[in-house]
Amino acid sequence: MIGERRPVGWLSPRPLPHPLEGLVSTAATTSPTDIPSDIQRVFQLQRAHQWQAKTSTAEQRKEKLRRLRAAVEAHGEELVAAVRRDTRKPEQEVRITELLNVLANIDRNISNVEEWMKPVEVKTSLNPDDRARIVHEARGVCLILGPWNFPFGLVMGPVAAAIAAGNCCMVKLTDLCPATAHVAGKIIRAAFDEQEVALFEGGVEVATALLELPFNHIFFTGSTRVGRIVMAAAARNLASVTLELGGKSPVIVDADADVGKVAADLAAAKQFNGGQACISPDHVFVTAAQKPRLVEAFRDRVRQNLYDADGSLKRENIAQIVNAPNFARIKRLLDDAVAKGATIAVGGQLEEADRTIHPTLVTDVTPDMLIMQEEIFGPVVPLMTYDRLDEVIEFISARDKPLALYIYSNTPGNVERILQRTSSGGVTVNGFFSHYLENNLPFGGVNQSGLGSYHGVFGFRAFSHERAVYMHQVKPAGAH
């Protein structure tokens, strides 16, 4: 039996800030009275230019991507410094996620766009003499809305895909990372004319004005709560959407799994960006026999990764929580769990002065605790024990479909049983994040964890319409 209590359901929602806060930068480049007119002006420019962008050749699209790459490289050091100023992420982590990965993604689009653009010939079933093909055509004018956890990388990936597919874009970054947004604006302006790609800075008024426009496609990365708002706005204009959201991504540890590897992976995953990643493991299911070993191994690995010999935390090796409200939210989840009988087995130190949370493992967790009902999005992981694997499967399948599922098992039959009876955006078996890192796989959620997917060719397709073309063979006049 999982846990000791039955779920009591969701508690009444607490007061929330404006739902669009965090979507855009507060460093506005225009006055509030100018924002709607400036957005409308650029939108009309892009609507007029979209037909030229649509007919651009592969070489022309490559040249745009090369300009973007050159601008990112030229501002690389400034970008790294800006992200670190906004987030206190480890420098190497920033270089990989916000700079090197962006450059690699642009290069991938440059290398493959010509192949991706080729029409797909289809064998006709109506008349063998006729011809048919599928043409990947640009969607048109796209809106790209970025998150705060990877404020540059998770915007520039979609931008590169949209350019490769022949679109025009209007972009905005989060207001929680103003320094990053400022540098991103420099990069976009250096690489593109505003009729091609334009970045807007501003507050909630900018988000509202943008979402009122009849875009052809909206690409949003962020929370499920705001994703619903974006989807409702898109529905008013029947715009297509790609929603990269999140959810509570579980880890299933089978009875024959390597507990040492699970602990090492879990410690690294929760250290990465301070656990503030949409695919971060959220909670763990383990047998009662494995629990002591997992707790001890996790404690040892965290100590090795993050602490000096005197027991002090190496703050430069873990990101701080993004802001005070999110710090308070995670603290509330922990306080509720402890009040209901949970045990802080590892960590538990929360330093409000600089919003640092030490990697924390919580045991004796039950389903009625808030920590098992809300996405944690921090370096905290609750651990629940189980007797039968079917209990875990039933628990997961009865809840919202997560963005990621992690399975540790050496029994192929058990892995297949879990895959058959659960649903998630993606799965990694005996590891973590790999389904995200593999660019030949689509990355995306399902239902509550997202709609649509991207990465590699799947990003090109997300920003493309598959147009069906059927051509009858017409005989020349006078032919028999």
Short mmCIF file of C-alpha atoms in Angstrom, two decimals:
data_model
loop_
_atom_site.label_atom_id
_atom_site.label_comp_id
_atom_site.label_asym_id
_atom_site.label_seq_id
_atom_site.Cartn_x
_atom_site.Cartn_y
_atom_site.Cartn_z
CA MET A 1 0.00 0.00 0.00
CA ILE A 2 1.40 3.42 -0.96
CA GLY A 3 1.56 5.76 2.02
CA GLU A 4 -0.77 5.51 5.00
CA ARG A 5 -3.61 7.94 4.22
CA ARG A 6 -6.08 8.42 1.40
CA PRO A 7 -5.93 11.62 -0.69
CA VAL A 8 -8.15 14.40 0.59
CA GLY A 9 -8.11 16.37 -2.67
CA TRP A 10 -6.92 19.84 -3.52
CA LEU A 11 -7.14 22.58 -0.95
CA SER A 12 -8.81 25.89 -1.76
CA PRO A 13 -6.55 27.96 -4.04
CA ARG A 14 -4.46 30.64 -2.40
CA PRO A 15 -4.43 34.21 -3.72
CA LEU A 16 -2.29 34.40 -6.85
CA PRO A 17 -0.42 37.23 -8.55
CA HIS A 18 -1.54 38.39 -11.98
CA PRO A 19 -1.43 35.21 -14.10
CA LEU A 20 0.70 36.83 -16.79
CA GLU A 21 3.40 38.11 -14.43
CA GLY A 22 6.75 36.53 -15.20
CA LEU A 23 6.12 36.24 -18.91
CA VAL A 24 7.85 39.45 -19.92
CA SER A 25 10.64 41.78 -18.93
CA THR A 26 9.85 44.81 -16.82
CA ALA A 27 12.55 46.89 -18.53
CA ALA A 28 10.19 48.45 -21.08
CA THR A 29 11.70 50.13 -24.12
CA THR A 30 8.52 52.09 -24.80
CA SER A 31 6.18 53.99 -22.55
CA PRO A 32 2.95 52.24 -21.47
CA THR A 33 0.85 54.40 -23.77
CA ASP A 34 3.03 53.41 -26.75
CA ILE A 35 2.98 49.66 -26.14
CA PRO A 36 -0.27 48.64 -27.90
CA SER A 37 0.42 50.85 -30.92
CA ASP A 38 4.04 49.68 -31.23
CA ILE A 39 3.05 46.03 -30.94
CA GLN A 40 0.32 46.53 -33.52
CA ARG A 41 2.75 48.31 -35.85
CA VAL A 42 5.28 45.47 -35.74
CA PHE A 43 2.55 42.87 -36.04
CA GLN A 44 1.29 44.51 -39.24
CA LEU A 45 4.85 44.67 -40.58
CA GLN A 46 5.29 40.96 -39.97
CA ARG A 47 1.90 40.09 -41.46
CA ALA A 48 2.92 41.86 -44.64
CA HIS A 49 6.39 40.27 -44.64
CA GLN A 50 5.25 36.71 -43.89
CA TRP A 51 4.69 35.89 -47.57
CA GLN A 52 8.25 36.85 -48.44
CA ALA A 53 9.54 34.84 -45.48
CA LYS A 54 7.42 31.86 -46.52
CA THR A 55 8.95 31.76 -50.01
CA SER A 56 12.52 32.13 -48.74
CA THR A 57 14.96 29.48 -49.93
CA ALA A 58 16.91 27.13 -47.70
CA GLU A 59 20.02 29.24 -48.25
CA GLN A 60 18.20 32.43 -47.24
CA ARG A 61 16.96 30.78 -44.06
CA LYS A 62 20.46 29.50 -43.33
CA GLU A 63 21.78 33.03 -43.66
CA LYS A 64 19.26 34.29 -41.11
CA LEU A 65 20.32 31.53 -38.74
CA ARG A 66 23.99 32.40 -39.29
CA ARG A 67 23.22 36.02 -38.35
CA LEU A 68 21.55 34.79 -35.17
CA ARG A 69 24.52 32.57 -34.37
CA ALA A 70 26.97 35.42 -34.91
CA ALA A 71 24.95 37.72 -32.63
CA VAL A 72 24.78 35.09 -29.87
CA GLU A 73 28.53 34.53 -30.09
CA ALA A 74 29.27 38.26 -30.09
CA HIS A 75 27.24 38.74 -26.88
CA GLY A 76 28.16 35.38 -25.32
CA GLU A 77 30.12 36.62 -22.32
CA GLU A 78 27.60 39.37 -21.65
CA LEU A 79 24.82 36.79 -21.82
CA VAL A 80 26.52 34.42 -19.36
CA ALA A 81 27.07 37.27 -16.91
CA ALA A 82 23.45 38.40 -17.26
CA VAL A 83 21.98 34.96 -16.60
CA ARG A 84 24.24 34.49 -13.58
CA ARG A 85 23.19 37.91 -12.26
CA ASP A 86 19.53 36.94 -12.57
CA THR A 87 19.76 33.36 -11.27
CA ARG A 88 23.07 32.67 -9.46
CA LYS A 89 23.46 29.54 -11.56
CA PRO A 90 26.88 27.87 -11.72
CA GLU A 91 28.85 29.39 -14.59
CA GLN A 92 29.46 26.10 -16.38
CA GLU A 93 25.76 25.25 -16.17
CA VAL A 94 24.91 28.60 -17.78
CA ARG A 95 27.49 28.15 -20.54
CA ILE A 96 26.06 24.75 -21.43
CA THR A 97 22.32 25.45 -21.22
CA GLU A 98 22.13 29.08 -22.33
CA LEU A 99 25.04 29.42 -24.75
CA LEU A 100 26.57 26.20 -26.10
CA ASN A 101 23.22 24.42 -26.45
CA VAL A 102 21.76 27.44 -28.26
CA LEU A 103 24.67 27.53 -30.71
CA ALA A 104 24.40 23.77 -31.28
CA ASN A 105 20.68 24.08 -31.88
CA ILE A 106 21.19 26.82 -34.45
CA ASP A 107 23.88 24.71 -36.16
CA ARG A 108 21.52 21.73 -36.24
CA ASN A 109 18.88 23.80 -38.03
CA ILE A 110 21.44 25.15 -40.51
CA SER A 111 22.69 21.64 -41.29
CA ASN A 112 19.25 20.12 -41.82
CA VAL A 113 16.83 22.81 -43.01
CA GLU A 114 17.36 22.05 -46.68
CA GLU A 115 16.42 18.41 -46.18
CA TRP A 116 13.51 19.27 -43.89
CA MET A 117 12.06 21.67 -46.48
CA LYS A 118 11.87 19.09 -49.26
CA PRO A 119 8.31 18.10 -50.26
CA VAL A 120 7.32 14.55 -49.38
CA GLU A 121 6.11 12.66 -52.44
CA VAL A 122 3.03 10.53 -51.83
CA LYS A 123 1.88 7.58 -53.93
CA THR A 124 -1.63 8.31 -55.17
CA SER A 125 -4.44 5.81 -54.62
CA LEU A 126 -7.03 7.53 -56.83
CA ASN A 127 -5.11 7.52 -60.10
CA PRO A 128 -1.58 6.19 -60.53
CA ASP A 129 -0.90 8.80 -63.22
CA ASP A 130 -1.61 11.70 -60.85
CA ARG A 131 0.88 13.15 -58.39
CA ALA A 132 0.59 14.15 -54.72
CA ARG A 133 2.93 15.62 -52.17
CA ILE A 134 3.07 17.10 -48.69
CA VAL A 135 4.60 20.58 -48.48
CA HIS A 136 5.85 21.95 -45.18
CA GLU A 137 4.85 25.61 -45.36
CA ALA A 138 5.43 28.32 -42.77
CA ARG A 139 2.61 28.97 -40.33
CA GLY A 140 3.05 32.75 -40.69
CA VAL A 141 3.45 35.16 -37.78
CA CYS A 142 4.30 33.38 -34.52
CA LEU A 143 4.38 34.47 -30.87
CA ILE A 144 7.07 32.88 -28.67
CA LEU A 145 6.72 33.25 -24.90
CA GLY A 146 9.68 32.26 -22.71
CA PRO A 147 10.03 30.92 -19.14
CA TRP A 148 12.26 32.05 -16.30
CA ASN A 149 14.13 28.84 -15.48
CA PHE A 150 16.18 28.83 -18.71
CA PRO A 151 15.35 32.35 -19.89
CA PHE A 152 17.49 32.47 -23.04
CA GLY A 153 17.89 28.86 -24.17
CA LEU A 154 14.19 28.00 -24.06
CA VAL A 155 13.39 31.04 -26.19
CA MET A 156 16.15 30.80 -28.78
CA GLY A 157 15.48 27.13 -29.49
CA PRO A 158 11.94 27.84 -30.71
CA VAL A 159 13.13 31.03 -32.48
CA ALA A 160 15.67 29.01 -34.49
CA ALA A 161 13.04 26.43 -35.41
CA ALA A 162 10.57 29.12 -36.44
CA ILE A 163 13.16 30.79 -38.69
CA ALA A 164 14.11 27.47 -40.26
CA ALA A 165 10.44 26.89 -41.05
CA GLY A 166 10.15 30.31 -42.73
CA ASN A 167 8.13 32.24 -40.14
CA CYS A 168 8.14 35.74 -38.68
CA CYS A 169 8.26 35.95 -34.87
CA MET A 170 7.37 38.25 -32.02
CA VAL A 171 9.17 37.27 -28.81
CA LYS A 172 9.12 38.14 -25.14
CA LEU A 173 11.16 36.97 -22.18
CA THR A 174 10.32 36.75 -18.52
CA ASP A 175 10.36 39.75 -16.19
CA LEU A 176 12.07 37.61 -13.52
CA CYS A 177 15.34 37.75 -15.46
CA PRO A 178 15.62 41.39 -16.58
CA ALA A 179 19.37 41.36 -17.27
CA THR A 180 18.98 38.35 -19.56
CA ALA A 181 16.04 39.97 -21.35
CA HIS A 182 18.10 43.08 -21.99
CA VAL A 183 20.93 41.10 -23.62
CA ALA A 184 18.45 38.99 -25.59
CA GLY A 185 17.01 42.19 -27.00
CA LYS A 186 20.46 43.23 -28.18
CA ILE A 187 20.97 39.87 -29.87
CA ILE A 188 17.62 39.91 -31.66
CA ARG A 189 18.08 43.49 -32.87
CA ALA A 190 21.60 42.73 -34.11
CA ALA A 191 20.44 39.70 -36.09
CA PHE A 192 17.05 40.69 -37.50
CA ASP A 193 14.94 43.43 -38.92
CA GLU A 194 11.80 43.86 -36.83
CA GLN A 195 9.66 42.62 -39.72
CA GLU A 196 11.46 39.27 -39.33
CA VAL A 197 11.87 38.86 -35.55
CA ALA A 198 11.08 41.42 -32.85
CA LEU A 199 11.54 41.19 -29.08
CA PHE A 200 9.27 43.18 -26.77
CA GLU A 201 10.07 44.19 -23.21
CA GLY A 202 7.42 45.32 -20.76
CA GLY A 203 5.06 44.24 -18.02
CA VAL A 204 1.65 42.58 -17.89
CA GLU A 205 0.31 45.14 -20.37
CA VAL A 206 2.67 43.77 -23.02
CA ALA A 207 1.54 40.17 -22.43
CA THR A 208 -2.08 41.22 -22.62
CA ALA A 209 -1.60 43.22 -25.82
CA LEU A 210 0.32 40.40 -27.51
CA LEU A 211 -2.21 37.72 -26.60
CA GLU A 212 -5.02 39.78 -28.12
CA LEU A 213 -3.43 39.62 -31.59
CA PRO A 214 -4.44 37.00 -34.19
CA PHE A 215 -1.15 35.13 -34.42
CA ASN A 216 -0.96 32.07 -36.64
CA HIS A 217 0.88 30.08 -33.97
CA ILE A 218 1.78 30.55 -30.30
CA PHE A 219 4.67 28.70 -28.64
CA PHE A 220 4.62 28.90 -24.84
CA THR A 221 6.94 27.39 -22.24
CA GLY A 222 5.85 27.70 -18.62
CA SER A 223 3.32 26.55 -16.05
CA THR A 224 0.13 24.65 -16.74
CA ARG A 225 -1.85 27.44 -15.08
CA VAL A 226 -0.59 30.11 -17.49
CA GLY A 227 -0.69 27.60 -20.35
CA ARG A 228 -4.48 27.50 -19.98
CA ILE A 229 -4.60 31.31 -20.31
CA VAL A 230 -2.43 31.21 -23.43
CA MET A 231 -4.53 28.45 -24.97
CA ALA A 232 -7.74 30.39 -24.29
CA ALA A 233 -6.25 33.45 -25.98
CA ALA A 234 -5.19 31.34 -28.96
CA ALA A 235 -8.67 29.83 -29.20
CA ARG A 236 -10.23 33.26 -29.70
CA ASN A 237 -8.31 33.51 -32.98
CA LEU A 238 -8.16 29.77 -33.73
CA ALA A 239 -4.36 29.92 -33.59
CA SER A 240 -2.44 26.68 -33.31
CA VAL A 241 -0.33 26.24 -30.17
CA THR A 242 2.69 24.42 -28.82
CA LEU A 243 2.53 24.33 -25.03
CA GLU A 244 5.61 23.11 -23.16
CA LEU A 245 4.36 22.83 -19.58
CA GLY A 246 5.36 20.61 -16.65
CA GLY A 247 3.82 18.48 -13.92
CA LYS A 248 4.88 16.05 -11.25
CA SER A 249 7.37 13.74 -12.98
CA PRO A 250 7.69 10.48 -11.01
CA VAL A 251 10.63 8.13 -10.55
CA ILE A 252 9.85 4.41 -10.24
CA VAL A 253 12.58 2.32 -8.62
CA ASP A 254 11.97 -1.37 -9.32
CA ALA A 255 13.01 -3.94 -6.72
CA ASP A 256 16.03 -5.02 -8.81
CA ALA A 257 17.29 -1.51 -9.63
CA ASP A 258 20.79 -0.24 -8.82
CA VAL A 259 19.99 2.00 -5.84
CA GLY A 260 23.43 3.62 -5.90
CA LYS A 261 22.89 4.80 -9.47
CA VAL A 262 19.40 6.03 -8.63
CA ALA A 263 20.78 8.09 -5.74
CA ALA A 264 23.61 9.55 -7.85
CA ASP A 265 21.24 10.46 -10.68
CA LEU A 266 18.67 11.93 -8.32
CA ALA A 267 21.25 14.08 -6.52
CA ALA A 268 22.58 15.42 -9.83
CA ALA A 269 19.11 16.06 -11.23
CA LYS A 270 17.98 18.02 -8.17
CA GLN A 271 21.23 19.99 -8.12
CA PHE A 272 20.78 20.98 -11.78
CA ASN A 273 19.34 24.52 -11.78
CA GLY A 274 18.33 23.96 -8.17
CA GLY A 275 15.65 21.50 -9.26
CA GLN A 276 13.95 24.25 -11.27
CA ALA A 277 13.49 22.32 -14.51
CA CYS A 278 10.26 21.11 -16.08
CA ILE A 279 11.67 17.58 -16.45
CA SER A 280 13.21 17.43 -12.97
CA PRO A 281 12.27 14.29 -11.01
CA ASP A 282 9.45 15.34 -8.68
CA HIS A 283 8.92 12.32 -6.42
CA VAL A 284 10.24 8.77 -6.01
CA PHE A 285 8.61 5.37 -5.47
CA VAL A 286 10.83 2.77 -3.82
CA THR A 287 10.32 -0.51 -1.94
CA ALA A 288 10.61 -0.45 1.84
CA ALA A 289 13.72 -2.66 1.63
CA GLN A 290 15.49 -0.17 -0.66
CA LYS A 291 14.54 2.96 1.27
CA PRO A 292 17.42 3.02 3.83
CA ARG A 293 20.04 2.46 1.14
CA LEU A 294 18.57 5.16 -1.12
CA VAL A 295 18.46 7.71 1.69
CA GLU A 296 22.05 7.05 2.72
CA ALA A 297 23.38 6.99 -0.84
CA PHE A 298 21.57 10.23 -1.67
CA ARG A 299 23.01 11.89 1.44
CA ASP A 300 26.55 10.78 0.54
CA ARG A 301 26.25 11.92 -3.07
CA VAL A 302 24.88 15.36 -2.14
CA ARG A 303 27.69 15.78 0.37
CA GLN A 304 30.27 14.93 -2.29
CA ASN A 305 28.73 17.24 -4.86
CA LEU A 306 27.93 20.32 -2.82
CA TYR A 307 29.70 20.52 0.54
CA ASP A 308 33.20 21.39 1.71
CA ALA A 309 35.01 19.29 4.30
CA ASP A 310 33.80 21.65 7.05
CA GLY A 311 30.16 21.04 6.06
CA SER A 312 29.58 24.41 4.41
CA LEU A 313 27.55 24.54 1.19
CA LYS A 314 29.34 25.42 -2.06
CA ARG A 315 26.81 28.03 -3.10
CA GLU A 316 28.47 28.57 -6.44
CA ASN A 317 27.49 25.01 -7.42
CA ILE A 318 23.71 25.31 -7.07
CA ALA A 319 21.23 27.90 -8.32
CA GLN A 320 19.19 29.91 -5.88
CA ILE A 321 15.38 29.79 -5.98
CA VAL A 322 14.29 32.36 -8.55
CA ASN A 323 12.37 34.72 -6.24
CA ALA A 324 10.82 35.13 -2.79
CA PRO A 325 7.32 33.85 -3.72
CA ASN A 326 8.75 30.59 -5.09
CA PHE A 327 10.97 30.19 -2.03
CA ALA A 328 7.92 30.66 0.20
CA ARG A 329 5.91 28.21 -1.93
CA ILE A 330 8.48 25.43 -1.50
CA LYS A 331 8.77 26.15 2.22
CA ARG A 332 4.99 25.88 2.51
CA LEU A 333 5.07 22.44 0.87
CA LEU A 334 7.77 21.24 3.26
CA ASP A 335 6.07 22.70 6.34
CA ASP A 336 2.78 21.06 5.40
CA ALA A 337 4.47 17.69 4.90
CA VAL A 338 6.27 17.81 8.25
CA ALA A 339 3.09 18.93 10.03
CA LYS A 340 1.33 15.86 8.59
CA GLY A 341 4.01 13.41 9.71
CA ALA A 342 6.74 13.47 7.05
CA THR A 343 10.41 13.21 7.99
CA ILE A 344 13.26 15.35 6.61
CA ALA A 345 15.76 12.54 6.00
CA VAL A 346 18.38 14.61 4.15
CA GLY A 347 18.91 18.36 4.00
CA GLY A 348 16.03 20.57 5.06
CA GLN A 349 18.01 23.80 5.41
CA LEU A 350 16.19 26.75 3.84
CA GLU A 351 18.18 30.02 3.84
CA GLU A 352 15.76 32.80 3.08
CA ALA A 353 18.40 35.57 2.96
CA ASP A 354 19.69 34.42 -0.42
CA ARG A 355 16.87 32.00 -1.32
CA THR A 356 19.09 28.91 -1.02
CA ILE A 357 17.49 25.51 -0.42
CA HIS A 358 19.82 22.62 0.29
CA PRO A 359 18.96 19.39 -1.57
CA THR A 360 16.33 17.74 0.59
CA LEU A 361 14.90 14.22 0.73
CA VAL A 362 11.57 13.75 2.52
CA THR A 363 10.35 10.34 3.72
CA ASP A 364 7.15 9.04 5.36
CA VAL A 365 5.21 10.94 2.73
CA THR A 366 1.50 10.33 2.10
CA PRO A 367 -0.79 11.35 -0.79
CA ASP A 368 -2.76 13.91 1.24
CA MET A 369 0.30 16.13 1.67
CA LEU A 370 0.57 19.18 -0.57
CA ILE A 371 4.05 18.10 -1.60
CA MET A 372 2.42 15.17 -3.42
CA GLN A 373 -0.26 17.35 -5.02
CA GLU A 374 1.65 20.37 -6.36
CA GLU A 375 4.66 20.48 -8.67
CA ILE A 376 7.66 21.16 -6.41
CA PHE A 377 10.07 22.86 -8.86
CA GLY A 378 12.96 22.97 -6.44
CA PRO A 379 15.73 20.79 -4.92
CA VAL A 380 13.29 18.81 -2.79
CA VAL A 381 12.20 15.23 -3.44
CA PRO A 382 9.56 13.24 -1.51
CA LEU A 383 9.99 9.49 -1.25
CA MET A 384 7.08 7.02 -0.99
CA THR A 385 7.33 3.29 -0.39
CA TYR A 386 5.31 0.60 -2.13
CA ASP A 387 4.68 -3.14 -1.86
CA ARG A 388 3.56 -4.01 -5.40
CA LEU A 389 4.52 -2.34 -8.69
CA ASP A 390 0.86 -2.27 -9.71
CA GLU A 391 0.17 0.13 -6.81
CA VAL A 392 2.61 2.64 -8.30
CA ILE A 393 1.16 2.23 -11.78
CA GLU A 394 -2.36 2.82 -10.46
CA PHE A 395 -1.21 5.88 -8.49
CA ILE A 396 0.42 7.49 -11.53
CA SER A 397 -2.34 6.63 -14.01
CA ALA A 398 -5.00 8.12 -11.72
CA ARG A 399 -3.37 11.57 -11.86
CA ASP A 400 -2.46 14.20 -14.44
CA LYS A 401 -0.11 12.96 -17.15
CA PRO A 402 3.43 14.15 -16.31
CA LEU A 403 5.98 15.66 -18.66
CA ALA A 404 8.56 12.98 -17.82
CA LEU A 405 8.61 9.51 -16.31
CA TYR A 406 11.78 7.86 -15.00
CA ILE A 407 11.99 4.09 -14.61
CA TYR A 408 14.90 2.26 -12.97
CA SER A 409 14.60 -1.46 -13.60
CA ASN A 410 16.56 -4.43 -14.92
CA THR A 411 13.39 -6.36 -15.78
CA PRO A 412 12.24 -5.60 -19.35
CA GLY A 413 8.79 -7.00 -18.64
CA ASN A 414 8.24 -4.55 -15.79
CA VAL A 415 9.45 -1.63 -17.91
CA GLU A 416 7.03 -2.60 -20.66
CA ARG A 417 4.16 -3.00 -18.17
CA ILE A 418 4.76 0.52 -16.85
CA LEU A 419 4.95 1.95 -20.37
CA GLN A 420 1.72 0.23 -21.40
CA ARG A 421 -0.31 1.33 -18.37
CA THR A 422 0.87 4.92 -17.89
CA SER A 423 1.18 8.02 -20.08
CA SER A 424 3.71 10.85 -20.04
CA GLY A 425 5.35 13.28 -22.40
CA GLY A 426 8.54 11.23 -22.49
CA VAL A 427 10.37 8.45 -20.64
CA THR A 428 13.96 7.73 -19.69
CA VAL A 429 14.81 4.24 -18.45
CA ASN A 430 17.77 3.78 -16.08
CA GLY A 431 18.85 7.40 -16.35
CA PHE A 432 17.50 10.94 -16.33
CA PHE A 433 16.88 13.73 -18.90
CA SER A 434 18.04 11.56 -21.82
CA HIS A 435 14.74 11.67 -23.70
CA TYR A 436 15.09 15.48 -23.62
CA LEU A 437 18.73 15.54 -24.68
CA GLU A 438 18.26 13.20 -27.67
CA ASN A 439 17.46 15.58 -30.54
CA ASN A 440 16.21 12.78 -32.78
CA LEU A 441 13.27 12.33 -30.40
CA PRO A 442 10.31 14.72 -30.06
CA PHE A 443 10.15 16.56 -26.75
CA GLY A 444 6.81 17.65 -25.38
CA GLY A 445 4.02 16.92 -22.94
CA VAL A 446 0.58 15.37 -23.13
CA ASN A 447 -2.66 16.97 -21.95
CA GLN A 448 -1.89 18.74 -18.64
CA SER A 449 1.87 18.62 -19.25
CA GLY A 450 1.68 20.14 -22.71
CA LEU A 451 0.52 20.02 -26.31
CA GLY A 452 2.77 19.44 -29.28
CA SER A 453 6.50 18.81 -29.38
CA TYR A 454 9.77 20.17 -30.73
CA HIS A 455 13.57 19.59 -30.95
CA GLY A 456 15.31 18.84 -34.23
CA VAL A 457 12.97 18.15 -37.12
CA PHE A 458 10.04 18.15 -34.70
CA GLY A 459 10.67 21.85 -33.99
CA PHE A 460 10.61 22.56 -37.73
CA ARG A 461 7.33 20.68 -37.99
CA ALA A 462 5.85 22.50 -34.98
CA PHE A 463 6.25 25.78 -36.87
CA SER A 464 5.08 24.32 -40.20
CA HIS A 465 1.74 23.46 -41.75
CA GLU A 466 1.65 20.16 -43.61
CA ARG A 467 -0.10 21.24 -46.80
CA ALA A 468 -1.60 18.50 -48.97
CA VAL A 469 -1.17 19.04 -52.73
CA TYR A 470 -2.87 16.78 -55.30
CA MET A 471 -2.11 17.32 -59.01
CA HIS A 472 -4.20 15.74 -61.73
CA GLN A 473 -2.32 14.99 -64.93
CA VAL A 474 -3.93 17.10 -67.62
CA LYS A 475 -3.51 15.97 -71.21
CA PRO A 476 -2.40 18.67 -73.68
CA ALA A 477 -5.16 20.04 -75.91
CA GLY A 478 -5.76 17.77 -78.91
CA ALA A 479 -4.02 14.79 -77.30
CA HIS A 480 -5.81 11.43 -77.43
#
